[in-house]
Coordinates of C-alpha atoms in Angstrom, one line a residue:
M1 CA -34.2 2.2 19.8
E2 CA -37.3 1.3 17.8
T3 CA -36.8 -1.8 15.7
L4 CA -37.7 -1.4 12.0
V5 CA -39.1 -4.5 10.5
P6 CA -38.6 -4.7 6.7
N7 CA -41.4 -5.7 4.3
I8 CA -39.6 -8.2 2.2
T9 CA -39.7 -7.4 -1.5
K10 CA -38.5 -9.4 -4.4
S11 CA -35.7 -6.9 -5.1
L12 CA -34.6 -7.1 -1.4
S13 CA -34.6 -10.9 -1.2
E14 CA -32.6 -11.3 -4.4
L15 CA -30.0 -8.8 -3.3
E16 CA -29.7 -10.4 0.1
E17 CA -29.2 -13.8 -1.5
K18 CA -26.4 -12.4 -3.7
I19 CA -24.7 -10.8 -0.6
I20 CA -24.8 -13.9 1.4
N21 CA -23.5 -16.0 -1.5
R22 CA -20.9 -13.3 -2.3
T23 CA -22.1 -13.3 -5.9
A24 CA -23.0 -9.6 -5.7
T25 CA -20.8 -7.2 -7.7
V26 CA -19.6 -4.2 -5.7
G27 CA -18.8 -0.8 -7.1
V28 CA -16.7 1.5 -5.1
V29 CA -16.7 5.1 -6.3
G30 CA -13.5 6.9 -5.3
L31 CA -10.3 4.8 -4.6
G32 CA -8.7 7.1 -2.1
Y33 CA -7.8 6.5 1.6
V34 CA -11.3 5.2 2.3
G35 CA -12.3 3.6 -1.0
L36 CA -9.3 1.4 -1.8
P37 CA -9.0 -0.3 1.6
F38 CA -12.7 -0.9 1.5
A39 CA -12.5 -2.4 -2.1
V40 CA -9.7 -4.7 -1.1
E41 CA -11.5 -6.0 2.0
K42 CA -14.6 -6.8 -0.1
A43 CA -12.6 -8.5 -2.8
K44 CA -10.7 -10.6 -0.2
V45 CA -13.9 -12.3 0.9
G46 CA -15.0 -13.2 -2.6
F47 CA -17.0 -10.2 -3.9
N48 CA -16.2 -9.0 -7.5
V49 CA -15.3 -5.4 -7.0
I50 CA -15.1 -2.6 -9.6
G51 CA -13.4 0.5 -8.4
I52 CA -14.6 3.7 -10.2
E53 CA -11.9 6.3 -10.0
Q54 CA -11.9 9.4 -12.2
N55 CA -8.2 9.8 -11.9
P56 CA -6.8 7.6 -14.7
L57 CA -3.4 7.3 -13.1
R58 CA -4.9 5.9 -9.9
A59 CA -7.1 3.5 -11.9
E60 CA -4.1 2.3 -13.8
R61 CA -2.1 1.8 -10.7
V62 CA -4.9 -0.3 -9.2
N63 CA -5.1 -2.5 -12.3
C64 CA -1.3 -3.0 -12.1
A65 CA -1.6 -3.8 -8.4
D66 CA 0.7 -0.8 -7.7
N67 CA -0.3 0.3 -4.2
Y68 CA -0.5 4.0 -3.2
I69 CA -2.4 3.8 0.1
S70 CA -0.4 3.0 3.2
D71 CA -3.3 1.2 4.9
V72 CA -3.5 -1.3 2.1
N73 CA -1.3 -4.4 2.2
D74 CA 0.8 -4.7 -1.0
D75 CA 0.5 -8.5 -1.2
E76 CA -3.3 -8.4 -0.6
L77 CA -3.8 -5.9 -3.4
K78 CA -1.7 -8.0 -5.8
Q79 CA -3.7 -11.1 -4.8
V80 CA -7.2 -9.7 -5.4
V81 CA -6.1 -8.0 -8.6
G82 CA -4.3 -11.1 -9.8
D83 CA -7.4 -13.2 -9.0
G84 CA -9.6 -10.9 -11.0
K85 CA -11.6 -9.9 -8.0
L86 CA -10.7 -6.2 -8.2
K87 CA -10.4 -3.9 -11.2
A88 CA -10.6 -0.2 -11.7
V89 CA -12.4 1.9 -14.4
T90 CA -12.6 5.6 -14.8
G91 CA -16.3 6.2 -15.6
L92 CA -19.8 5.4 -14.2
E93 CA -20.9 3.5 -17.3
V94 CA -20.6 0.3 -15.3
V95 CA -23.3 1.3 -12.8
S96 CA -25.9 -1.0 -14.3
E97 CA -23.5 -3.9 -14.0
V98 CA -23.1 -3.7 -10.2
D99 CA -25.4 -4.7 -7.4
I100 CA -24.0 -2.4 -4.7
L101 CA -22.5 1.0 -5.1
V102 CA -20.4 2.6 -2.3
I103 CA -19.7 6.3 -2.6
C104 CA -16.3 7.4 -1.1
V105 CA -15.7 10.7 -2.8
P106 CA -14.3 13.9 -1.1
T107 CA -16.6 16.4 0.6
P108 CA -14.5 19.6 0.9
L109 CA -15.5 23.1 2.1
T110 CA -15.6 26.3 0.2
K111 CA -13.4 29.2 1.2
N112 CA -16.4 30.5 3.2
L113 CA -16.5 27.2 5.2
T114 CA -19.7 26.0 3.6
P115 CA -20.3 22.5 2.2
N116 CA -19.1 21.7 -1.3
L117 CA -21.1 18.6 -2.5
T118 CA -20.0 18.9 -6.1
Y119 CA -18.5 15.4 -6.1
I120 CA -21.5 13.7 -4.4
E121 CA -23.9 15.5 -6.7
S122 CA -22.0 14.6 -9.8
V123 CA -21.7 10.9 -8.9
T124 CA -25.3 10.7 -7.9
K125 CA -26.4 12.0 -11.3
G126 CA -24.2 9.5 -13.0
I127 CA -25.6 6.6 -10.9
A128 CA -29.1 7.7 -11.6
Q129 CA -28.5 7.2 -15.3
G130 CA -27.7 3.6 -14.8
L131 CA -29.8 2.8 -11.8
R132 CA -31.9 -0.4 -11.9
K133 CA -34.0 -2.4 -9.6
G134 CA -32.4 -4.3 -6.8
Q135 CA -29.3 -2.1 -6.2
L136 CA -28.0 -0.8 -2.9
I137 CA -26.3 2.6 -2.8
S138 CA -24.4 3.5 0.3
L139 CA -22.8 6.9 0.9
E140 CA -19.6 6.8 3.1
S141 CA -18.5 10.4 2.5
T142 CA -18.7 12.6 5.6
T143 CA -21.4 15.2 5.2
Y144 CA -24.1 17.2 6.9
P145 CA -27.2 15.5 8.3
G146 CA -29.8 15.3 5.5
T147 CA -27.5 14.8 2.5
T148 CA -28.6 11.2 1.8
D149 CA -32.3 11.9 2.0
E150 CA -32.4 15.5 0.7
V151 CA -29.7 15.5 -2.0
I152 CA -29.1 11.9 -3.2
R153 CA -32.6 10.3 -2.9
P154 CA -34.5 12.8 -5.0
V155 CA -32.0 12.5 -7.9
L156 CA -32.1 8.7 -7.8
E157 CA -35.9 8.6 -7.7
Q158 CA -36.1 10.8 -10.8
S159 CA -35.4 7.4 -12.5
G160 CA -38.9 6.4 -11.6
L161 CA -37.7 3.8 -9.1
K162 CA -38.6 4.1 -5.4
Q163 CA -36.3 3.8 -2.4
G164 CA -37.0 0.9 -0.2
E165 CA -38.9 -1.0 -2.9
D166 CA -37.0 -0.9 -6.1
F167 CA -33.6 0.3 -4.9
F168 CA -32.0 0.7 -1.4
L169 CA -30.2 3.7 0.0
A170 CA -28.1 4.0 3.2
H171 CA -25.5 6.1 4.9
S172 CA -22.5 4.5 6.6
P173 CA -19.9 7.0 7.5
E174 CA -16.3 6.0 7.0
R175 CA -14.2 5.7 10.2
V176 CA -10.8 5.3 8.7
D177 CA -7.9 6.4 10.9
P178 CA -4.9 6.5 8.4
G179 CA -1.8 4.9 9.8
N180 CA -3.7 3.2 12.7
K181 CA -2.3 -0.4 12.8
R182 CA -4.7 -1.5 15.6
Y183 CA -8.0 -0.4 14.2
T184 CA -8.6 -1.2 10.5
T185 CA -11.6 -1.3 8.2
K186 CA -12.4 -4.8 9.4
N187 CA -12.3 -4.3 13.2
T188 CA -13.6 -0.8 13.5
N189 CA -17.3 -0.7 14.5
K190 CA -19.4 0.4 11.5
V191 CA -22.4 2.6 11.9
V192 CA -25.2 2.2 9.3
G193 CA -28.4 4.2 8.9
A194 CA -31.2 4.3 6.4
S195 CA -34.6 5.9 6.3
D196 CA -36.6 2.8 5.4
P197 CA -36.4 -0.7 6.9
N198 CA -35.5 -2.5 3.7
S199 CA -32.5 -0.3 3.0
L200 CA -31.3 -0.6 6.6
A201 CA -31.6 -4.4 6.5
V202 CA -29.7 -5.0 3.3
A203 CA -27.0 -2.4 4.1
K204 CA -26.5 -4.0 7.5
L205 CA -26.2 -7.4 5.9
F206 CA -23.7 -6.1 3.3
Y207 CA -21.4 -4.5 5.8
E208 CA -21.5 -7.5 8.1
Q209 CA -19.8 -9.6 5.5
T210 CA -16.4 -8.0 6.2
I211 CA -16.8 -5.9 9.4
E212 CA -16.9 -7.4 12.8
K213 CA -19.6 -5.3 14.4
V214 CA -22.3 -3.2 12.6
V215 CA -24.3 -0.7 14.7
T216 CA -27.6 0.4 13.2
V217 CA -29.5 3.7 13.6
N218 CA -32.9 4.4 12.3
S219 CA -32.2 7.0 9.7
A220 CA -29.5 8.1 7.3
K221 CA -29.6 11.5 8.9
A222 CA -28.7 10.1 12.3
A223 CA -25.8 8.2 10.8
E224 CA -24.6 11.4 9.2
L225 CA -24.7 13.2 12.5
V226 CA -22.8 10.4 14.2
K227 CA -19.7 11.1 12.1
V228 CA -19.7 14.8 12.2
F229 CA -20.2 14.6 16.0
E230 CA -17.2 12.3 16.3
N231 CA -15.0 14.7 14.5
T232 CA -16.5 17.7 16.3
F233 CA -15.7 16.0 19.6
R234 CA -12.0 15.9 18.6
A235 CA -11.9 19.4 17.2
V236 CA -13.4 20.9 20.4
N237 CA -11.1 19.0 22.7
I238 CA -8.0 19.8 20.6
A239 CA -9.1 23.5 20.7
L240 CA -9.4 23.3 24.4
V241 CA -5.8 22.2 24.9
N242 CA -4.6 24.6 22.2
E243 CA -6.3 27.4 24.1
L244 CA -4.6 26.1 27.3
A245 CA -1.3 26.3 25.5
L246 CA -2.0 29.9 24.6
L247 CA -2.9 30.7 28.2
C248 CA 0.2 28.9 29.6
D249 CA 2.4 30.9 27.3
R250 CA 0.9 34.1 28.8
M251 CA 1.4 32.7 32.3
D252 CA 4.9 31.4 31.7
L253 CA 3.9 27.9 32.5
N254 CA 4.8 24.6 30.7
V255 CA 1.5 23.3 29.2
W256 CA 3.0 19.9 28.6
E257 CA 3.9 19.6 32.3
V258 CA 0.3 20.6 33.2
L259 CA -1.3 18.1 30.8
D260 CA 1.0 15.3 31.7
A261 CA 0.1 15.7 35.4
A262 CA -3.6 16.1 34.7
N263 CA -3.7 13.0 32.6
T264 CA -2.5 10.9 35.6
K265 CA -6.0 11.1 36.9
P266 CA -7.5 7.6 36.5
F267 CA -11.0 8.8 35.7
G268 CA -12.9 11.8 34.3
I269 CA -10.3 12.9 31.8
M270 CA -9.1 12.0 28.3
P271 CA -5.7 12.9 26.9
F272 CA -5.6 15.6 24.2
Y273 CA -2.5 17.6 23.3
P274 CA -1.8 20.9 21.7
G275 CA 0.0 21.4 18.4
P276 CA 0.7 23.8 15.5
G277 CA -2.9 23.4 14.3
V278 CA -5.2 20.7 12.9
G279 CA -4.9 19.1 9.5
G280 CA -6.1 16.3 7.3
H281 CA -9.4 15.5 5.7
C282 CA -11.6 15.5 8.8
I283 CA -11.0 17.7 11.8
P284 CA -10.5 21.0 10.0
L285 CA -13.5 20.4 7.8
D286 CA -16.2 18.2 9.0
P287 CA -17.5 20.2 12.1
H288 CA -18.3 23.0 9.7
Y289 CA -20.7 20.8 7.9
L290 CA -22.7 20.6 11.1
E291 CA -22.3 24.3 11.8
W292 CA -23.7 25.1 8.4
K293 CA -26.7 22.8 8.7
A294 CA -27.6 24.0 12.2
K295 CA -28.3 27.5 10.8
E296 CA -31.2 26.0 8.8
F297 CA -32.8 25.4 12.3
N298 CA -31.9 28.9 13.6
F299 CA -29.3 27.3 15.8
E300 CA -25.8 28.5 16.5
T301 CA -23.2 25.9 17.2
H302 CA -21.0 28.1 19.4
F303 CA -18.5 25.3 20.4
I304 CA -17.8 24.4 16.7
A305 CA -17.2 28.0 15.7
L306 CA -15.0 28.8 18.6
A307 CA -13.0 25.5 18.2
G308 CA -12.4 26.3 14.6
E309 CA -11.2 29.8 15.4
I310 CA -8.8 28.6 18.1
N311 CA -7.4 25.8 16.0
R312 CA -6.9 28.1 13.0
R313 CA -5.0 30.5 15.2
M314 CA -2.3 28.0 16.1
P315 CA 0.0 28.3 13.0
E316 CA 0.2 32.1 13.7
F317 CA 1.1 31.3 17.3
V318 CA 3.9 29.0 16.0
R319 CA 5.1 32.0 13.9
E320 CA 5.2 34.2 17.0
K321 CA 7.2 31.5 18.9
T322 CA 9.6 31.3 16.0
W323 CA 10.3 35.0 16.2
R324 CA 11.1 34.7 19.9
A325 CA 13.3 31.6 19.4
L326 CA 15.2 33.3 16.6
N327 CA 15.6 36.4 18.8
K328 CA 17.3 34.3 21.5
V329 CA 20.0 33.2 19.0
G330 CA 20.3 36.8 17.7
V331 CA 19.0 36.2 14.2
A332 CA 16.3 38.3 12.5
P333 CA 13.6 36.3 10.6
A334 CA 14.6 37.8 7.2
N335 CA 18.2 36.5 7.8
A336 CA 17.3 33.2 9.3
K337 CA 17.5 29.6 7.9
V338 CA 14.9 27.3 9.5
L339 CA 14.7 23.6 9.2
I340 CA 11.1 22.2 9.4
I341 CA 10.8 18.6 10.7
G342 CA 7.7 17.0 9.2
V343 CA 5.1 18.5 6.9
A344 CA 2.5 15.7 7.0
Y345 CA -0.6 16.5 9.0
K346 CA -0.1 13.4 11.1
K347 CA 2.8 11.3 12.3
D348 CA 4.0 8.4 10.2
L349 CA 1.9 9.4 7.2
G350 CA 2.7 11.0 3.8
D351 CA -0.5 13.0 3.6
W352 CA 0.0 16.8 3.9
R353 CA -3.6 17.9 3.1
E354 CA -4.6 20.8 5.3
S355 CA -1.4 20.3 7.2
P356 CA -0.7 23.0 9.8
A357 CA 3.0 22.7 8.9
I358 CA 2.2 24.2 5.4
H359 CA 0.5 27.2 7.0
V360 CA 3.5 27.7 9.3
I361 CA 5.9 27.5 6.3
S362 CA 3.7 29.9 4.3
S363 CA 3.7 32.5 7.0
L364 CA 7.5 32.2 7.6
L365 CA 8.2 32.6 3.9
K366 CA 6.4 35.9 4.0
D367 CA 8.8 37.0 6.7
G368 CA 11.7 36.2 4.4
V369 CA 12.8 33.1 6.2
D370 CA 14.9 30.6 4.2
I371 CA 13.0 27.3 4.7
V372 CA 14.2 23.8 4.2
Y373 CA 12.3 20.7 5.4
H374 CA 12.8 17.1 6.2
D375 CA 10.0 14.5 6.1
P376 CA 10.6 10.8 5.5
F377 CA 7.1 10.3 4.1
V378 CA 6.7 13.5 1.9
T379 CA 9.4 13.9 -0.8
E380 CA 8.2 17.2 -2.0
I381 CA 5.6 19.9 -1.5
K382 CA 4.4 22.9 -3.4
I383 CA 3.7 26.3 -1.7
A384 CA 2.8 29.5 -3.5
G385 CA 4.0 28.0 -6.8
K386 CA 7.4 26.9 -5.5
I387 CA 8.5 23.3 -5.2
F388 CA 10.3 22.3 -2.0
K389 CA 12.1 18.9 -1.7
S390 CA 12.8 17.1 1.5
V391 CA 16.4 17.3 2.5
A392 CA 18.5 14.6 4.2
L393 CA 18.6 15.0 8.0
T394 CA 22.4 15.1 8.5
P395 CA 24.3 16.8 11.3
E396 CA 25.4 19.5 8.8
T397 CA 21.8 20.2 7.8
I398 CA 20.7 20.5 11.4
S399 CA 23.7 22.6 12.6
S400 CA 23.6 25.0 9.6
S401 CA 20.0 26.0 10.5
D402 CA 19.4 28.8 12.9
L403 CA 16.3 27.1 14.2
V404 CA 14.7 23.6 13.9
I405 CA 10.9 23.5 14.2
I406 CA 9.3 20.2 14.8
T407 CA 5.8 20.4 13.3
T408 CA 5.2 16.6 12.8
D409 CA 6.5 14.0 15.2
H410 CA 7.3 11.1 12.9
S411 CA 8.4 8.0 14.9
Q412 CA 11.5 7.3 12.8
V413 CA 13.2 10.7 13.3
D414 CA 16.1 10.8 15.7
Y415 CA 15.1 13.7 18.0
V416 CA 18.1 13.3 20.3
N417 CA 20.3 13.8 17.3
I418 CA 18.4 16.9 16.3
V419 CA 18.6 18.5 19.8
H420 CA 22.3 17.6 20.0
H421 CA 23.3 19.3 16.7
A422 CA 20.8 22.1 16.6
K423 CA 21.5 25.7 17.7
A424 CA 17.9 25.9 18.9
V425 CA 14.7 23.8 18.6
L426 CA 11.0 24.8 18.7
D427 CA 9.0 21.7 19.5
T428 CA 5.3 22.1 18.7
R429 CA 4.5 18.5 19.4
G430 CA 6.1 18.0 22.8
I431 CA 8.1 15.0 21.4
T432 CA 11.3 16.1 23.0
R433 CA 10.0 16.8 26.5
H434 CA 10.9 13.4 28.0
L435 CA 14.3 13.0 26.2
N436 CA 17.5 13.0 28.1
C437 CA 19.2 15.7 26.0
A438 CA 20.1 19.4 26.1
Q439 CA 16.7 20.8 27.0
E440 CA 18.1 24.3 27.3
K441 CA 18.1 24.4 23.5
V442 CA 14.5 23.5 23.3
T443 CA 11.4 25.8 23.3
L444 CA 8.2 23.9 23.7
L445 CA 4.9 25.2 22.3

């Protein structure tokens, strides 16, 4: 990779000195699953951090050291708030007061699977109003290649200031894996890209203060592509095993047996497993940012489109398997009571954004199925205007249901107990396949 050598400017040297001395004030826009852990990490090493969160309830909770993100340590949040190193505000009026601004706002898709940059655009306009010389702006939100240079930079330069000389602009995609106890903000390698050498140098220096290894690329666009490729890689491989599950169903083969055997190969394979669909803030959304951008270059990303199609098909496949499982116990869907185990999109989390379990429940409700659910991390959900509350997982709750569907494999759930008391179980996660229990009751995906 070509090495970019910065031309040292006064603005650059002053900001670098503040970063090294930890006297720089850091603003973090968006205090969600990315922003709050990041803010706490920076505050822990001595930076003064101002969290900018438009949700006043969240901002108030931060100022009261009331934690709402599982990846943030309660005691660490209390420490940095108590020491005055972290505070939250609800508006961008503080932009001129900070030296570094890190943007961690959502980047959803429209119903037509096209990028919705409303949050990024709104924040950028707000920053531009208070932009001053010597500031670093870093975008961490996942987006299509070109957003930093083509959307953010022109708005900021309308201030009359120039990137690379007066202010600095970089992209450093978040790599948060919610619930991962091994890889955290601190020890997950951090990619940083910028389209001028000064911005790259100061951004790298900033992230090195709290992250063990920083990997640089020579443009913001390359850094943006890194993140969408990472998530596309997962989406495509998940789709591959989901399609294998669909095929094995036709062939009357156990897909879990096939995968478990295939994964014993010591080289040339990586474990991926099927499920009821994909959920969360990344896999169902981010690949479509790349798919959309590729069309600008008259390029069709066939793998991305096909992976999305297959993964979106899986909740309907679970619905079909539910009909079959109910048929085995002699109950029509319209007369059935079904217990759903887990509505979060991922095990051991309370986040049910884009969760495939919600899509499964929605389709079964249309069939007239009486649905109850248990999730130790999600106390209530709202579907089609109706509130559902998590029920206690008692032997009576299990045995009174015609079918139990495992849609999220939370670690603290007693699956042996479920199989023992259930009339029938549909296991979409394969969590029961190695249990020493009544397997004749279980239908695997």
